[in-house]
Short mmCIF file of C-alpha atoms in Angstrom, two decimals:
data_model
loop_
_atom_site.label_atom_id
_atom_site.label_comp_id
_atom_site.label_asym_id
_atom_site.label_seq_id
_atom_site.Cartn_x
_atom_site.Cartn_y
_atom_site.Cartn_z
CA MET U 1 -89.64 6.35 65.30
CA THR U 2 -91.12 3.10 66.57
CA ARG U 3 -94.23 3.92 67.87
CA THR U 4 -97.41 3.71 65.61
CA ASP U 5 -98.07 7.47 65.83
CA LEU U 6 -97.40 8.77 62.62
CA THR U 7 -99.98 9.52 59.93
CA ASP U 8 -99.03 10.17 56.30
CA SER U 9 -101.68 12.47 55.49
CA HIS U 10 -100.97 12.66 51.46
CA CYS U 11 -99.26 10.01 49.34
CA HIS U 12 -100.14 8.41 45.89
CA LEU U 13 -100.59 4.65 46.22
CA ASP U 14 -101.64 4.50 42.61
CA HIS U 15 -98.20 5.12 41.62
CA PHE U 16 -96.86 1.88 42.82
CA SER U 17 -97.63 -1.48 41.55
CA ASP U 18 -99.94 -4.31 43.30
CA GLU U 19 -96.79 -6.26 43.79
CA GLU U 20 -95.12 -3.27 45.52
CA LEU U 21 -97.75 -2.44 48.02
CA PRO U 22 -97.66 -5.16 50.64
CA ASP U 23 -93.81 -4.52 51.29
CA LEU U 24 -94.45 -0.83 51.13
CA LEU U 25 -97.10 -0.88 54.00
CA ALA U 26 -94.99 -3.35 55.84
CA ARG U 27 -91.89 -0.73 55.65
CA ALA U 28 -94.34 2.14 56.55
CA ARG U 29 -95.46 0.14 59.81
CA ASP U 30 -91.94 -0.52 60.62
CA ALA U 31 -91.12 3.19 60.43
CA GLY U 32 -94.13 3.87 63.05
CA VAL U 33 -96.61 4.93 60.46
CA GLY U 34 -100.04 3.80 61.50
CA GLY U 35 -102.12 5.36 58.85
CA LEU U 36 -102.00 7.11 55.39
CA VAL U 37 -104.39 8.86 52.90
CA THR U 38 -103.98 7.99 49.04
CA ILE U 39 -104.88 11.18 47.26
CA GLY U 40 -107.22 11.32 44.15
CA THR U 41 -106.06 13.22 41.48
CA ARG U 42 -109.06 12.47 38.85
CA LEU U 43 -112.67 11.87 39.89
CA SER U 44 -113.00 9.50 37.07
CA ARG U 45 -110.52 7.17 38.85
CA ALA U 46 -112.32 7.44 42.20
CA ALA U 47 -113.09 3.47 42.05
CA GLN U 48 -109.39 3.16 41.93
CA GLN U 49 -108.63 5.13 45.00
CA LYS U 50 -111.48 3.09 46.99
CA LYS U 51 -109.72 -0.05 46.01
CA LEU U 52 -106.47 1.14 47.39
CA ALA U 53 -108.19 2.00 50.43
CA ALA U 54 -109.35 -1.47 50.80
CA LEU U 55 -105.56 -2.40 51.51
CA ASP U 56 -106.52 -1.11 55.00
CA SER U 57 -105.21 -3.58 57.63
CA PRO U 58 -104.85 -3.60 61.56
CA GLN U 59 -101.31 -2.30 61.15
CA VAL U 60 -101.47 0.18 58.71
CA ARG U 61 -104.97 2.24 58.30
CA VAL U 62 -105.63 3.30 54.74
CA TRP U 63 -107.98 5.93 53.50
CA CYS U 64 -108.50 7.87 50.37
CA THR U 65 -109.67 11.31 48.95
CA ILE U 66 -111.40 11.81 45.78
CA GLY U 67 -110.99 14.85 43.34
CA THR U 68 -109.58 16.13 40.37
CA HIS U 69 -106.07 17.76 40.59
CA PRO U 70 -105.48 21.23 38.74
CA ASP U 71 -103.32 19.51 36.20
CA HIS U 72 -106.01 17.20 34.90
CA VAL U 73 -108.90 19.61 34.60
CA ASP U 74 -108.68 19.79 30.78
CA GLU U 75 -109.11 15.96 30.66
CA ALA U 76 -112.73 15.68 31.45
CA PRO U 77 -115.65 18.28 31.97
CA VAL U 78 -115.50 20.30 35.22
CA PRO U 79 -117.45 18.13 37.85
CA THR U 80 -120.46 19.55 39.48
CA PRO U 81 -120.56 19.76 43.39
CA ASP U 82 -123.16 16.73 43.02
CA ASP U 83 -120.44 14.60 40.83
CA ILE U 84 -118.08 15.10 43.51
CA ILE U 85 -120.45 14.45 46.63
CA ALA U 86 -121.89 11.17 44.72
CA GLN U 87 -118.11 9.64 45.16
CA THR U 88 -117.89 10.39 48.98
CA HIS U 89 -120.37 8.30 50.54
CA ASP U 90 -118.01 5.02 51.17
CA ALA U 91 -116.37 4.94 54.54
CA CYS U 92 -113.02 4.77 53.24
CA VAL U 93 -113.59 8.52 51.58
CA ILE U 94 -112.54 10.76 54.39
CA GLY U 95 -111.86 14.10 52.42
CA ILE U 96 -112.17 15.64 48.92
CA GLY U 97 -109.51 16.69 46.41
CA GLU U 98 -106.87 17.10 45.61
CA SER U 99 -108.11 20.24 43.80
CA GLY U 100 -106.66 23.85 43.50
CA LEU U 101 -104.44 26.01 41.44
CA ASP U 102 -101.20 25.23 39.89
CA TYR U 103 -99.74 28.16 37.69
CA PHE U 104 -96.37 26.30 37.29
CA HIS U 105 -97.62 23.56 35.18
CA GLY U 106 -100.92 25.15 33.91
CA LYS U 107 -100.87 27.09 30.96
CA PRO U 108 -102.70 30.66 31.30
CA GLU U 109 -105.43 29.73 29.36
CA ILE U 110 -106.76 27.04 31.51
CA ARG U 111 -106.55 29.00 34.80
CA PRO U 112 -110.39 29.86 34.57
CA ARG U 113 -110.96 26.13 34.42
CA GLN U 114 -108.78 25.46 37.12
CA GLN U 115 -110.68 28.12 39.27
CA GLU U 116 -114.21 26.46 38.44
CA SER U 117 -113.07 23.17 39.39
CA PHE U 118 -111.54 24.47 42.42
CA ARG U 119 -114.84 26.07 43.41
CA ALA U 120 -116.94 22.88 42.58
CA HIS U 121 -114.49 21.11 45.08
CA ILE U 122 -114.87 23.74 47.85
CA ALA U 123 -118.85 23.58 47.38
CA ALA U 124 -118.50 19.77 47.83
CA ALA U 125 -116.42 20.31 50.91
CA ARG U 126 -118.74 22.68 52.46
CA GLN U 127 -121.75 20.76 51.79
CA THR U 128 -120.31 17.41 53.03
CA GLY U 129 -118.10 18.74 55.95
CA LEU U 130 -115.31 16.50 54.47
CA PRO U 131 -111.94 18.24 54.48
CA LEU U 132 -110.81 19.57 51.07
CA VAL U 133 -107.11 18.79 50.48
CA ILE U 134 -105.52 21.89 48.19
CA HIS U 135 -102.76 21.85 45.85
CA THR U 136 -101.52 25.35 45.13
CA ARG U 137 -98.16 26.32 43.10
CA GLU U 138 -97.26 29.62 42.04
CA ALA U 139 -100.84 30.79 42.73
CA ASP U 140 -100.76 32.44 45.99
CA GLU U 141 -102.67 35.58 45.14
CA ASP U 142 -105.43 33.88 43.48
CA MET U 143 -105.50 30.94 45.87
CA ILE U 144 -105.83 33.73 48.83
CA SER U 145 -108.60 35.60 47.20
CA ILE U 146 -110.74 32.37 46.36
CA LEU U 147 -110.33 31.19 49.85
CA ARG U 148 -111.59 34.37 51.26
CA GLN U 149 -114.20 34.94 49.01
CA GLU U 150 -115.78 31.55 49.46
CA THR U 151 -115.37 31.63 52.97
CA GLU U 152 -116.80 35.26 53.30
CA GLU U 153 -119.70 34.81 50.87
CA LYS U 154 -120.91 31.37 51.23
CA GLY U 155 -119.34 30.12 54.55
CA ALA U 156 -116.54 28.22 55.85
CA PHE U 157 -115.21 24.98 54.81
CA PRO U 158 -112.59 22.66 56.32
CA PHE U 159 -109.47 22.35 54.30
CA LEU U 160 -105.75 21.41 54.28
CA VAL U 161 -103.17 23.22 52.21
CA HIS U 162 -100.86 20.14 51.36
CA CYS U 163 -97.09 20.15 50.63
CA PHE U 164 -96.88 23.75 51.52
CA SER U 165 -94.22 25.35 49.85
CA SER U 166 -95.38 28.91 49.47
CA GLY U 167 -94.89 32.42 51.06
CA PRO U 168 -96.09 33.38 54.79
CA GLU U 169 -98.79 35.36 53.55
CA LEU U 170 -100.57 32.24 52.17
CA ALA U 171 -99.91 30.34 55.72
CA ARG U 172 -101.47 33.17 57.36
CA ALA U 173 -104.54 33.54 55.15
CA ALA U 174 -105.06 29.93 55.48
CA ILE U 175 -104.59 29.72 59.39
CA GLU U 176 -106.97 32.87 59.68
CA LEU U 177 -109.72 30.86 57.73
CA GLY U 178 -109.54 27.92 59.71
CA GLY U 179 -107.26 25.74 57.51
CA TYR U 180 -104.56 23.37 58.52
CA ILE U 181 -101.13 22.98 56.71
CA SER U 182 -99.04 20.25 55.60
CA PHE U 183 -95.31 19.87 55.02
CA SER U 184 -93.80 17.42 52.90
CA GLY U 185 -89.80 16.38 52.49
CA ILE U 186 -89.35 19.84 51.07
CA ALA U 187 -89.13 20.96 54.62
CA THR U 188 -85.97 18.80 54.97
CA PHE U 189 -83.87 20.24 51.97
CA ASN U 190 -80.81 22.33 52.92
CA ARG U 191 -82.28 25.36 51.00
CA SER U 192 -85.62 25.34 52.87
CA ASP U 193 -84.49 27.53 55.86
CA ALA U 194 -87.56 30.03 55.05
CA LEU U 195 -90.10 27.12 54.79
CA ARG U 196 -88.77 25.70 58.26
CA ALA U 197 -89.37 29.19 59.65
CA ILE U 198 -93.00 29.25 58.67
CA ALA U 199 -93.38 25.60 59.91
CA VAL U 200 -92.13 27.10 63.32
CA ASP U 201 -94.83 29.63 63.29
CA ILE U 202 -97.69 27.46 62.40
CA PRO U 203 -99.88 26.96 65.40
CA ALA U 204 -99.14 23.44 66.89
CA GLU U 205 -102.89 22.41 66.56
CA ARG U 206 -103.03 23.18 62.51
CA LEU U 207 -99.83 21.26 61.52
CA LEU U 208 -99.80 18.03 59.67
CA VAL U 209 -97.00 16.01 57.84
CA GLU U 210 -96.94 14.23 54.72
CA THR U 211 -94.74 12.50 51.86
CA ASP U 212 -96.73 13.07 48.62
CA ALA U 213 -94.97 9.82 47.70
CA PRO U 214 -93.72 8.99 45.31
CA PHE U 215 -92.41 12.38 45.09
CA LEU U 216 -90.19 14.73 46.98
CA ALA U 217 -88.30 12.21 49.33
CA PRO U 218 -86.92 13.74 52.36
CA VAL U 219 -83.34 14.17 53.20
CA PRO U 220 -81.78 11.51 53.94
CA LYS U 221 -83.62 9.82 51.09
CA ARG U 222 -83.67 12.56 48.55
CA GLY U 223 -83.17 11.21 45.19
CA LYS U 224 -85.00 8.22 45.89
CA ARG U 225 -88.65 7.31 45.28
CA ASN U 226 -90.40 8.35 48.25
CA GLU U 227 -92.82 6.01 50.06
CA PRO U 228 -95.25 6.65 53.10
CA GLY U 229 -92.34 5.38 55.72
CA TYR U 230 -90.33 8.34 54.80
CA VAL U 231 -92.82 10.55 56.60
CA ALA U 232 -90.80 9.75 59.93
CA HIS U 233 -87.65 11.68 58.56
CA THR U 234 -89.83 14.89 57.79
CA ALA U 235 -91.38 14.59 61.19
CA GLN U 236 -88.19 14.35 62.94
CA ARG U 237 -86.81 17.28 61.14
CA LEU U 238 -90.01 19.48 62.07
CA ALA U 239 -89.89 18.39 65.60
CA GLN U 240 -86.06 19.55 65.95
CA VAL U 241 -86.93 22.89 64.29
CA ARG U 242 -89.84 23.18 66.75
CA GLN U 243 -87.91 21.79 69.75
CA MET U 244 -90.34 19.13 70.43
CA ASP U 245 -89.64 15.33 71.41
CA ASP U 246 -90.20 13.04 68.20
CA ASP U 247 -92.97 11.09 69.85
CA ARG U 248 -94.68 14.08 71.12
CA PHE U 249 -94.59 15.58 67.59
CA ALA U 250 -95.82 12.51 65.90
CA ALA U 251 -98.82 12.19 68.38
CA LEU U 252 -99.41 15.69 67.89
CA THR U 253 -99.62 15.81 64.09
CA THR U 254 -101.76 12.62 64.12
CA ALA U 255 -104.22 13.95 66.60
CA ASN U 256 -104.58 16.99 64.28
CA PHE U 257 -104.97 14.76 61.34
CA HIS U 258 -108.03 13.02 63.00
CA ARG U 259 -109.48 16.47 64.14
CA LEU U 260 -109.62 17.33 60.54
CA PHE U 261 -110.55 14.21 58.89
CA THR U 262 -113.26 13.22 61.18
CA LYS U 263 -114.34 10.52 59.18
CA ALA U 264 -111.20 8.46 59.73
CA ALA U 265 -112.32 6.56 62.51
#
């Protein structure tokens, strides 16, 4: 892709050195990426995410989110919604998270703490109107339950299930509740036929793409360290399975990004 259409809706620039970032952004621009979001994984490091978002340039827009990943909930007290909201006032902060449930890495004894933190992030998203970036792994049943309960009992909130690798039940529930779904390089892997089938069924207006860089590099870069420019490979694969022109798919997913992340001016 050569046009500046694509948006990498989820990456982690804090995994790259200061010296690497200028070339990384230049390669992203050359790949047709016009914007990216560096995602927070610890609320205590919100200032670092905001500093990374200051890399913003006319060529590649950089935004950030703030929040605590479920893998890190035992490193600090569970934040209150007000703790989270207090970090969202900067123009570069366009979302909350990532937060959610991870039953693959997380020991069973910290699951209640993950759920408490997740609900605090949901409350902050509801109060601010900023979308919540959701991480979920091997926790589909509890994720569906919490999303439905929070929506039905306290009201809807904007959210994105990132790096989708779950089953069709979670995809359907997320869409029914007004959520968006983002696909990463996993969707390009040879073994991911079932995931690509889910991607085909997602309503066009709810579909986003991401890298999750530096993790999960797509085919044909699999095995290398991922970076935002590689989102073009994931977009091309998904455009193929959805039988869409590459440029049209890029424009679609970027329009969806801006519809969800309304603060990303």
